[in-house]
């Protein structure tokens, strides 16, 4: 659905136009991710609390959290309304670069088409984009999870304190705890999300429905829902690895030993033995309620910014202007079609 709004390309300027378009895609992706992140932050906090809770989520049990509404009420009552946005700073620092890298890589892959032009190519492109974005932003994901899961009293005062403490205790590799399970999760997740989005958009057009913002939102909603449901168990495993060793208050449930899991498979087996199949889907409801609209908002904001052209054109002009100054090239000229 993204359209190229840059025109009047002549021989010498073509590489500069493409270069600046890529950066416009980065900025638009970052903005889209940030807007989506702020809107769904409370559901993300609830989801994480569910995922790192070893006790069952059944109503009437002695567990700290038993449902979305009950969890939100408990968090607000004990920790204040602001607690529903706990971890938002590292969350934004995660989401903005993540979506920026993801959309930039997707844009580049679609242009060069290394996987061909078939509709199924979007699945492979999404997987590559997801891996690139994850590796580039993972420490912020770990810090977000740690801050959102710690509860009260706080173990870490903020993102900086959490980062320095983790590095002192585990080394720099501590900021990448759970990266393996995360990559195993993100490859199918990003592949399904982008692949299904393109397929749904194609189907939407074939039905004769108007190719507008409603279509973008609905296709993004469907893609996010399908992708998250298929990969949620892997997300639970990832969260267990990330909070292993976190010395949070026992009122939030049993702590997870730092060496509790030897591998992704071992973690899954232990969860199945102790918590059953339900254990692999802890936090599924808030996760689905969060991920579907998050994907819809991200695609909608990104597509709107890129299609409308104003933001992309402004970003292109600024970047080329700075490049002209840095390169001291008075003869460079870029024409924009808006």
Short mmCIF file of C-alpha atoms in Angstrom, two decimals:
data_model
loop_
_atom_site.label_atom_id
_atom_site.label_comp_id
_atom_site.label_asym_id
_atom_site.label_seq_id
_atom_site.Cartn_x
_atom_site.Cartn_y
_atom_site.Cartn_z
CA UNK A 1 0.00 0.00 0.00
CA UNK A 2 3.01 2.32 0.26
CA UNK A 3 3.41 4.53 -2.77
CA UNK A 4 6.46 6.34 -4.06
CA UNK A 5 5.78 10.08 -3.87
CA UNK A 6 9.22 11.18 -5.06
CA UNK A 7 9.49 12.09 -8.72
CA UNK A 8 11.51 14.05 -11.27
CA UNK A 9 14.47 11.73 -10.89
CA UNK A 10 17.38 12.43 -13.21
CA UNK A 11 20.53 10.37 -13.60
CA UNK A 12 22.75 12.06 -11.04
CA UNK A 13 20.16 12.46 -8.33
CA UNK A 14 18.56 9.02 -8.36
CA UNK A 15 20.81 7.49 -5.67
CA UNK A 16 20.33 10.50 -3.39
CA UNK A 17 16.54 10.27 -3.75
CA UNK A 18 16.55 6.56 -2.88
CA UNK A 19 18.89 7.20 0.03
CA UNK A 20 16.64 9.89 1.48
CA UNK A 21 13.48 7.83 0.86
CA UNK A 22 14.98 5.05 2.94
CA UNK A 23 15.50 7.51 5.78
CA UNK A 24 11.95 8.82 5.40
CA UNK A 25 10.80 5.21 5.81
CA UNK A 26 12.92 4.92 8.98
CA UNK A 27 11.41 8.04 10.53
CA UNK A 28 7.84 7.13 9.60
CA UNK A 29 8.34 3.65 11.01
CA UNK A 30 9.70 5.05 14.27
CA UNK A 31 6.75 7.45 14.67
CA UNK A 32 4.25 4.69 13.90
CA UNK A 33 5.82 2.39 16.47
CA UNK A 34 5.94 5.08 19.16
CA UNK A 35 2.26 6.02 18.73
CA UNK A 36 1.21 2.38 18.87
CA UNK A 37 3.39 1.72 21.92
CA UNK A 38 1.89 4.52 24.01
CA UNK A 39 -1.68 3.48 23.20
CA UNK A 40 -1.32 -0.19 24.19
CA UNK A 41 1.23 0.14 27.07
CA UNK A 42 -1.23 -0.82 29.90
CA UNK A 43 -2.12 -4.11 28.21
CA UNK A 44 1.56 -4.84 27.71
CA UNK A 45 2.24 -4.44 31.45
CA UNK A 46 -0.66 -6.79 32.31
CA UNK A 47 0.52 -9.32 29.73
CA UNK A 48 4.04 -9.37 31.17
CA UNK A 49 2.75 -9.79 34.74
CA UNK A 50 0.73 -12.82 33.56
CA UNK A 51 3.61 -14.35 31.62
CA UNK A 52 6.14 -14.24 34.45
CA UNK A 53 3.66 -15.52 37.06
CA UNK A 54 4.32 -19.19 37.78
CA UNK A 55 0.99 -19.67 39.59
CA UNK A 56 -2.23 -20.41 37.61
CA UNK A 57 -4.47 -17.60 36.33
CA UNK A 58 -7.71 -19.25 37.43
CA UNK A 59 -10.33 -17.21 39.27
CA UNK A 60 -10.58 -18.12 42.96
CA UNK A 61 -6.94 -19.25 43.12
CA UNK A 62 -4.33 -17.75 45.44
CA UNK A 63 -2.53 -16.20 42.48
CA UNK A 64 -1.70 -12.50 42.44
CA UNK A 65 -3.35 -11.94 39.06
CA UNK A 66 -6.30 -13.92 37.68
CA UNK A 67 -7.75 -11.79 34.86
CA UNK A 68 -7.22 -8.62 32.79
CA UNK A 69 -9.69 -6.44 34.70
CA UNK A 70 -8.62 -7.80 38.10
CA UNK A 71 -4.93 -7.32 37.22
CA UNK A 72 -5.44 -3.71 36.10
CA UNK A 73 -7.44 -2.87 39.25
CA UNK A 74 -4.80 -4.47 41.46
CA UNK A 75 -1.91 -2.70 39.75
CA UNK A 76 -3.62 0.71 39.93
CA UNK A 77 -4.66 0.18 43.57
CA UNK A 78 -1.24 -0.95 44.79
CA UNK A 79 1.12 0.94 42.49
CA UNK A 80 -0.87 3.85 41.08
CA UNK A 81 -2.19 4.60 37.58
CA UNK A 82 1.28 5.41 36.28
CA UNK A 83 2.30 1.78 36.90
CA UNK A 84 0.26 0.79 33.82
CA UNK A 85 2.86 2.66 31.76
CA UNK A 86 5.82 1.26 33.69
CA UNK A 87 8.63 0.35 31.33
CA UNK A 88 7.34 2.78 28.69
CA UNK A 89 10.66 4.63 28.34
CA UNK A 90 12.65 1.51 27.42
CA UNK A 91 9.51 0.37 25.61
CA UNK A 92 9.58 3.44 23.38
CA UNK A 93 13.34 3.12 22.98
CA UNK A 94 12.65 -0.45 21.88
CA UNK A 95 9.63 0.16 19.66
CA UNK A 96 10.86 3.24 17.80
CA UNK A 97 14.15 1.75 16.55
CA UNK A 98 12.55 -1.67 16.12
CA UNK A 99 9.80 -0.45 13.79
CA UNK A 100 12.19 1.98 12.09
CA UNK A 101 14.65 -0.80 11.23
CA UNK A 102 11.85 -3.23 10.38
CA UNK A 103 10.09 -0.95 7.88
CA UNK A 104 13.38 0.28 6.40
CA UNK A 105 14.55 -3.30 5.77
CA UNK A 106 11.12 -4.26 4.38
CA UNK A 107 11.17 -1.27 2.04
CA UNK A 108 14.63 -2.20 0.80
CA UNK A 109 13.72 -5.86 0.33
CA UNK A 110 10.54 -5.01 -1.58
CA UNK A 111 12.51 -2.74 -3.89
CA UNK A 112 15.29 -5.23 -4.61
CA UNK A 113 13.00 -8.28 -4.43
CA UNK A 114 15.62 -10.92 -3.52
CA UNK A 115 12.77 -13.36 -2.76
CA UNK A 116 10.86 -12.62 -5.95
CA UNK A 117 7.56 -10.83 -6.52
CA UNK A 118 5.17 -13.58 -5.43
CA UNK A 119 2.73 -12.79 -2.58
CA UNK A 120 4.47 -15.39 -0.39
CA UNK A 121 7.73 -13.41 -0.66
CA UNK A 122 6.37 -11.08 2.02
CA UNK A 123 6.70 -13.90 4.57
CA UNK A 124 10.45 -14.24 3.90
CA UNK A 125 10.93 -10.46 3.79
CA UNK A 126 9.10 -10.09 7.10
CA UNK A 127 11.32 -12.72 8.74
CA UNK A 128 14.52 -10.98 7.63
CA UNK A 129 13.18 -7.57 8.71
CA UNK A 130 12.12 -8.96 12.08
CA UNK A 131 15.54 -10.50 12.82
CA UNK A 132 17.34 -7.28 11.83
CA UNK A 133 15.10 -5.14 14.02
CA UNK A 134 15.31 -7.51 16.99
CA UNK A 135 19.10 -7.69 17.07
CA UNK A 136 19.31 -3.91 16.79
CA UNK A 137 16.91 -3.13 19.66
CA UNK A 138 16.97 -6.16 21.98
CA UNK A 139 18.54 -4.62 25.15
CA UNK A 140 15.59 -2.21 25.37
CA UNK A 141 13.17 -5.15 25.17
CA UNK A 142 14.91 -6.84 28.10
CA UNK A 143 14.90 -3.63 30.18
CA UNK A 144 11.21 -3.02 29.38
CA UNK A 145 10.30 -6.52 30.53
CA UNK A 146 12.39 -6.24 33.69
CA UNK A 147 10.90 -2.88 34.74
CA UNK A 148 7.33 -3.97 33.95
CA UNK A 149 7.69 -7.24 35.88
CA UNK A 150 9.41 -6.05 39.07
CA UNK A 151 6.34 -4.72 40.92
CA UNK A 152 6.71 -3.05 44.36
CA UNK A 153 9.01 -2.40 46.10
CA UNK A 154 11.07 -1.59 43.06
CA UNK A 155 14.31 -3.47 42.55
CA UNK A 156 15.47 -0.98 39.93
CA UNK A 157 14.94 2.79 40.11
CA UNK A 158 14.83 3.17 36.35
CA UNK A 159 16.20 2.05 33.02
CA UNK A 160 19.75 3.26 33.65
CA UNK A 161 19.93 1.62 37.08
CA UNK A 162 18.53 -1.64 35.68
CA UNK A 163 21.03 -1.66 32.81
CA UNK A 164 24.09 -0.98 34.98
CA UNK A 165 23.01 -3.52 37.62
CA UNK A 166 22.42 -6.25 35.04
CA UNK A 167 25.78 -5.56 33.36
CA UNK A 168 27.59 -5.67 36.74
CA UNK A 169 25.94 -8.97 37.67
CA UNK A 170 25.90 -10.78 34.32
CA UNK A 171 28.19 -8.79 32.07
CA UNK A 172 27.17 -7.11 28.81
CA UNK A 173 25.72 -10.42 27.65
CA UNK A 174 23.13 -10.01 30.42
CA UNK A 175 21.42 -7.38 28.26
CA UNK A 176 20.91 -10.10 25.65
CA UNK A 177 19.46 -12.76 27.97
CA UNK A 178 16.76 -14.61 26.05
CA UNK A 179 17.88 -13.36 22.64
CA UNK A 180 17.91 -16.92 21.29
CA UNK A 181 14.26 -17.64 22.19
CA UNK A 182 13.37 -14.15 21.00
CA UNK A 183 14.81 -14.78 17.54
CA UNK A 184 13.05 -18.15 17.40
CA UNK A 185 9.83 -16.27 18.21
CA UNK A 186 10.33 -13.23 16.00
CA UNK A 187 11.14 -15.10 12.79
CA UNK A 188 7.69 -16.74 12.50
CA UNK A 189 5.95 -13.72 14.10
CA UNK A 190 7.34 -11.11 11.70
CA UNK A 191 6.98 -13.50 8.76
CA UNK A 192 3.31 -14.17 9.52
CA UNK A 193 2.51 -10.54 10.36
CA UNK A 194 3.93 -9.01 7.17
CA UNK A 195 2.96 -11.96 5.00
CA UNK A 196 -0.64 -11.98 6.22
CA UNK A 197 -0.83 -8.18 5.99
CA UNK A 198 0.07 -8.24 2.29
CA UNK A 199 -2.26 -11.18 1.63
CA UNK A 200 -5.15 -9.49 3.47
CA UNK A 201 -4.52 -6.23 1.61
CA UNK A 202 -4.58 -8.10 -1.70
CA UNK A 203 -7.82 -9.87 -0.72
CA UNK A 204 -9.32 -6.58 0.44
CA UNK A 205 -8.68 -5.02 -2.98
CA UNK A 206 -10.07 -8.05 -4.83
CA UNK A 207 -13.38 -7.74 -2.99
CA UNK A 208 -13.85 -4.33 -4.56
CA UNK A 209 -13.72 -2.53 -1.22
CA UNK A 210 -12.11 0.89 -1.15
CA UNK A 211 -8.36 0.84 -0.58
CA UNK A 212 -8.41 3.40 2.25
CA UNK A 213 -7.37 3.85 5.86
CA UNK A 214 -10.16 1.56 7.07
CA UNK A 215 -8.79 -1.21 4.87
CA UNK A 216 -5.26 -0.62 6.17
CA UNK A 217 -6.47 -0.73 9.78
CA UNK A 218 -8.53 -3.90 9.33
CA UNK A 219 -5.77 -5.74 7.45
CA UNK A 220 -3.24 -4.74 10.11
CA UNK A 221 -5.66 -5.88 12.83
CA UNK A 222 -6.09 -9.30 11.24
CA UNK A 223 -2.38 -9.74 10.59
CA UNK A 224 -1.47 -8.83 14.17
CA UNK A 225 -4.10 -11.16 15.63
CA UNK A 226 -3.04 -14.19 13.57
CA UNK A 227 0.69 -13.61 14.07
CA UNK A 228 0.47 -13.22 17.84
CA UNK A 229 -1.81 -16.21 18.39
CA UNK A 230 0.52 -18.48 16.40
CA UNK A 231 3.65 -17.41 18.28
CA UNK A 232 2.42 -16.59 21.81
CA UNK A 233 3.95 -19.69 23.50
CA UNK A 234 7.38 -18.58 22.28
CA UNK A 235 6.76 -15.14 23.77
CA UNK A 236 6.03 -16.72 27.16
CA UNK A 237 9.30 -18.65 27.00
CA UNK A 238 11.19 -15.48 26.07
CA UNK A 239 9.75 -13.57 29.04
CA UNK A 240 10.72 -16.39 31.44
CA UNK A 241 14.32 -16.17 30.25
CA UNK A 242 14.35 -12.38 30.54
CA UNK A 243 13.21 -12.25 34.18
CA UNK A 244 15.17 -15.28 35.39
CA UNK A 245 17.08 -14.16 38.47
CA UNK A 246 14.95 -11.02 39.05
CA UNK A 247 14.64 -10.66 42.84
CA UNK A 248 11.12 -9.22 42.93
CA UNK A 249 8.76 -9.30 45.93
CA UNK A 250 7.34 -12.81 46.52
CA UNK A 251 3.82 -11.34 46.74
CA UNK A 252 3.96 -11.28 42.91
CA UNK A 253 4.57 -15.04 42.82
CA UNK A 254 7.51 -17.41 42.96
CA UNK A 255 10.80 -16.13 41.63
CA UNK A 256 12.40 -17.76 38.61
CA UNK A 257 15.90 -19.06 39.33
CA UNK A 258 18.62 -17.62 37.12
CA UNK A 259 19.57 -21.12 35.93
CA UNK A 260 16.03 -22.52 35.87
CA UNK A 261 16.05 -23.24 32.15
CA UNK A 262 18.84 -24.79 30.11
CA UNK A 263 17.31 -24.09 26.72
CA UNK A 264 14.16 -23.04 24.91
CA UNK A 265 13.00 -26.65 24.66
CA UNK A 266 13.76 -27.26 28.35
CA UNK A 267 11.74 -24.18 29.31
CA UNK A 268 8.76 -25.35 27.26
CA UNK A 269 8.90 -28.84 28.74
CA UNK A 270 9.06 -27.47 32.30
CA UNK A 271 6.11 -25.16 31.70
CA UNK A 272 4.05 -28.01 30.23
CA UNK A 273 4.87 -30.31 33.17
CA UNK A 274 4.18 -27.79 35.92
CA UNK A 275 1.55 -25.51 34.41
CA UNK A 276 0.04 -27.50 31.55
CA UNK A 277 -0.74 -26.25 28.06
CA UNK A 278 -2.44 -23.25 29.63
CA UNK A 279 0.95 -22.18 30.94
CA UNK A 280 2.20 -21.58 27.40
CA UNK A 281 -0.78 -19.30 26.77
CA UNK A 282 -0.56 -17.23 29.95
CA UNK A 283 -1.19 -13.62 29.07
CA UNK A 284 -2.72 -14.63 25.73
CA UNK A 285 -5.86 -12.54 26.17
CA UNK A 286 -4.15 -9.21 26.96
CA UNK A 287 -1.50 -10.11 24.39
CA UNK A 288 -4.05 -10.57 21.61
CA UNK A 289 -6.06 -7.55 22.75
CA UNK A 290 -2.80 -5.59 22.68
CA UNK A 291 -1.07 -6.96 19.58
CA UNK A 292 -3.96 -6.77 17.11
CA UNK A 293 -4.68 -3.04 17.56
CA UNK A 294 -0.94 -2.36 17.97
CA UNK A 295 -0.26 -3.84 14.53
CA UNK A 296 -3.29 -2.04 13.07
CA UNK A 297 -2.19 1.33 14.49
CA UNK A 298 1.42 0.82 13.38
CA UNK A 299 0.49 -0.05 9.78
CA UNK A 300 -2.13 2.73 9.64
CA UNK A 301 0.19 5.48 10.92
CA UNK A 302 3.09 4.31 8.77
CA UNK A 303 1.05 3.98 5.59
CA UNK A 304 -0.68 7.32 6.20
CA UNK A 305 2.59 9.18 6.70
CA UNK A 306 4.21 7.61 3.66
CA UNK A 307 1.19 7.87 1.35
CA UNK A 308 0.26 11.42 2.23
CA UNK A 309 3.74 12.39 1.14
CA UNK A 310 4.15 15.51 3.27
CA UNK A 311 6.18 13.85 6.01
CA UNK A 312 8.29 11.85 3.56
CA UNK A 313 8.91 14.93 1.40
CA UNK A 314 9.93 17.01 4.42
CA UNK A 315 12.25 14.29 5.70
CA UNK A 316 13.77 13.90 2.25
CA UNK A 317 14.43 17.62 1.91
CA UNK A 318 16.02 17.92 5.37
CA UNK A 319 18.31 14.91 4.91
CA UNK A 320 19.42 16.00 1.44
CA UNK A 321 19.97 19.55 2.69
CA UNK A 322 22.24 18.30 5.49
CA UNK A 323 24.05 16.05 3.06
CA UNK A 324 24.65 18.98 0.69
CA UNK A 325 26.25 20.93 3.54
CA UNK A 326 28.37 18.02 4.75
CA UNK A 327 29.50 17.09 1.26
CA UNK A 328 29.95 20.73 0.23
CA UNK A 329 28.34 19.96 -3.12
CA UNK A 330 26.75 23.22 -4.39
CA UNK A 331 25.72 21.58 -7.65
CA UNK A 332 23.51 18.91 -6.10
CA UNK A 333 19.85 19.42 -6.81
CA UNK A 334 16.90 17.28 -5.78
CA UNK A 335 13.40 17.76 -7.17
CA UNK A 336 10.47 16.56 -5.14
CA UNK A 337 7.03 15.78 -6.46
CA UNK A 338 4.48 16.31 -3.67
#
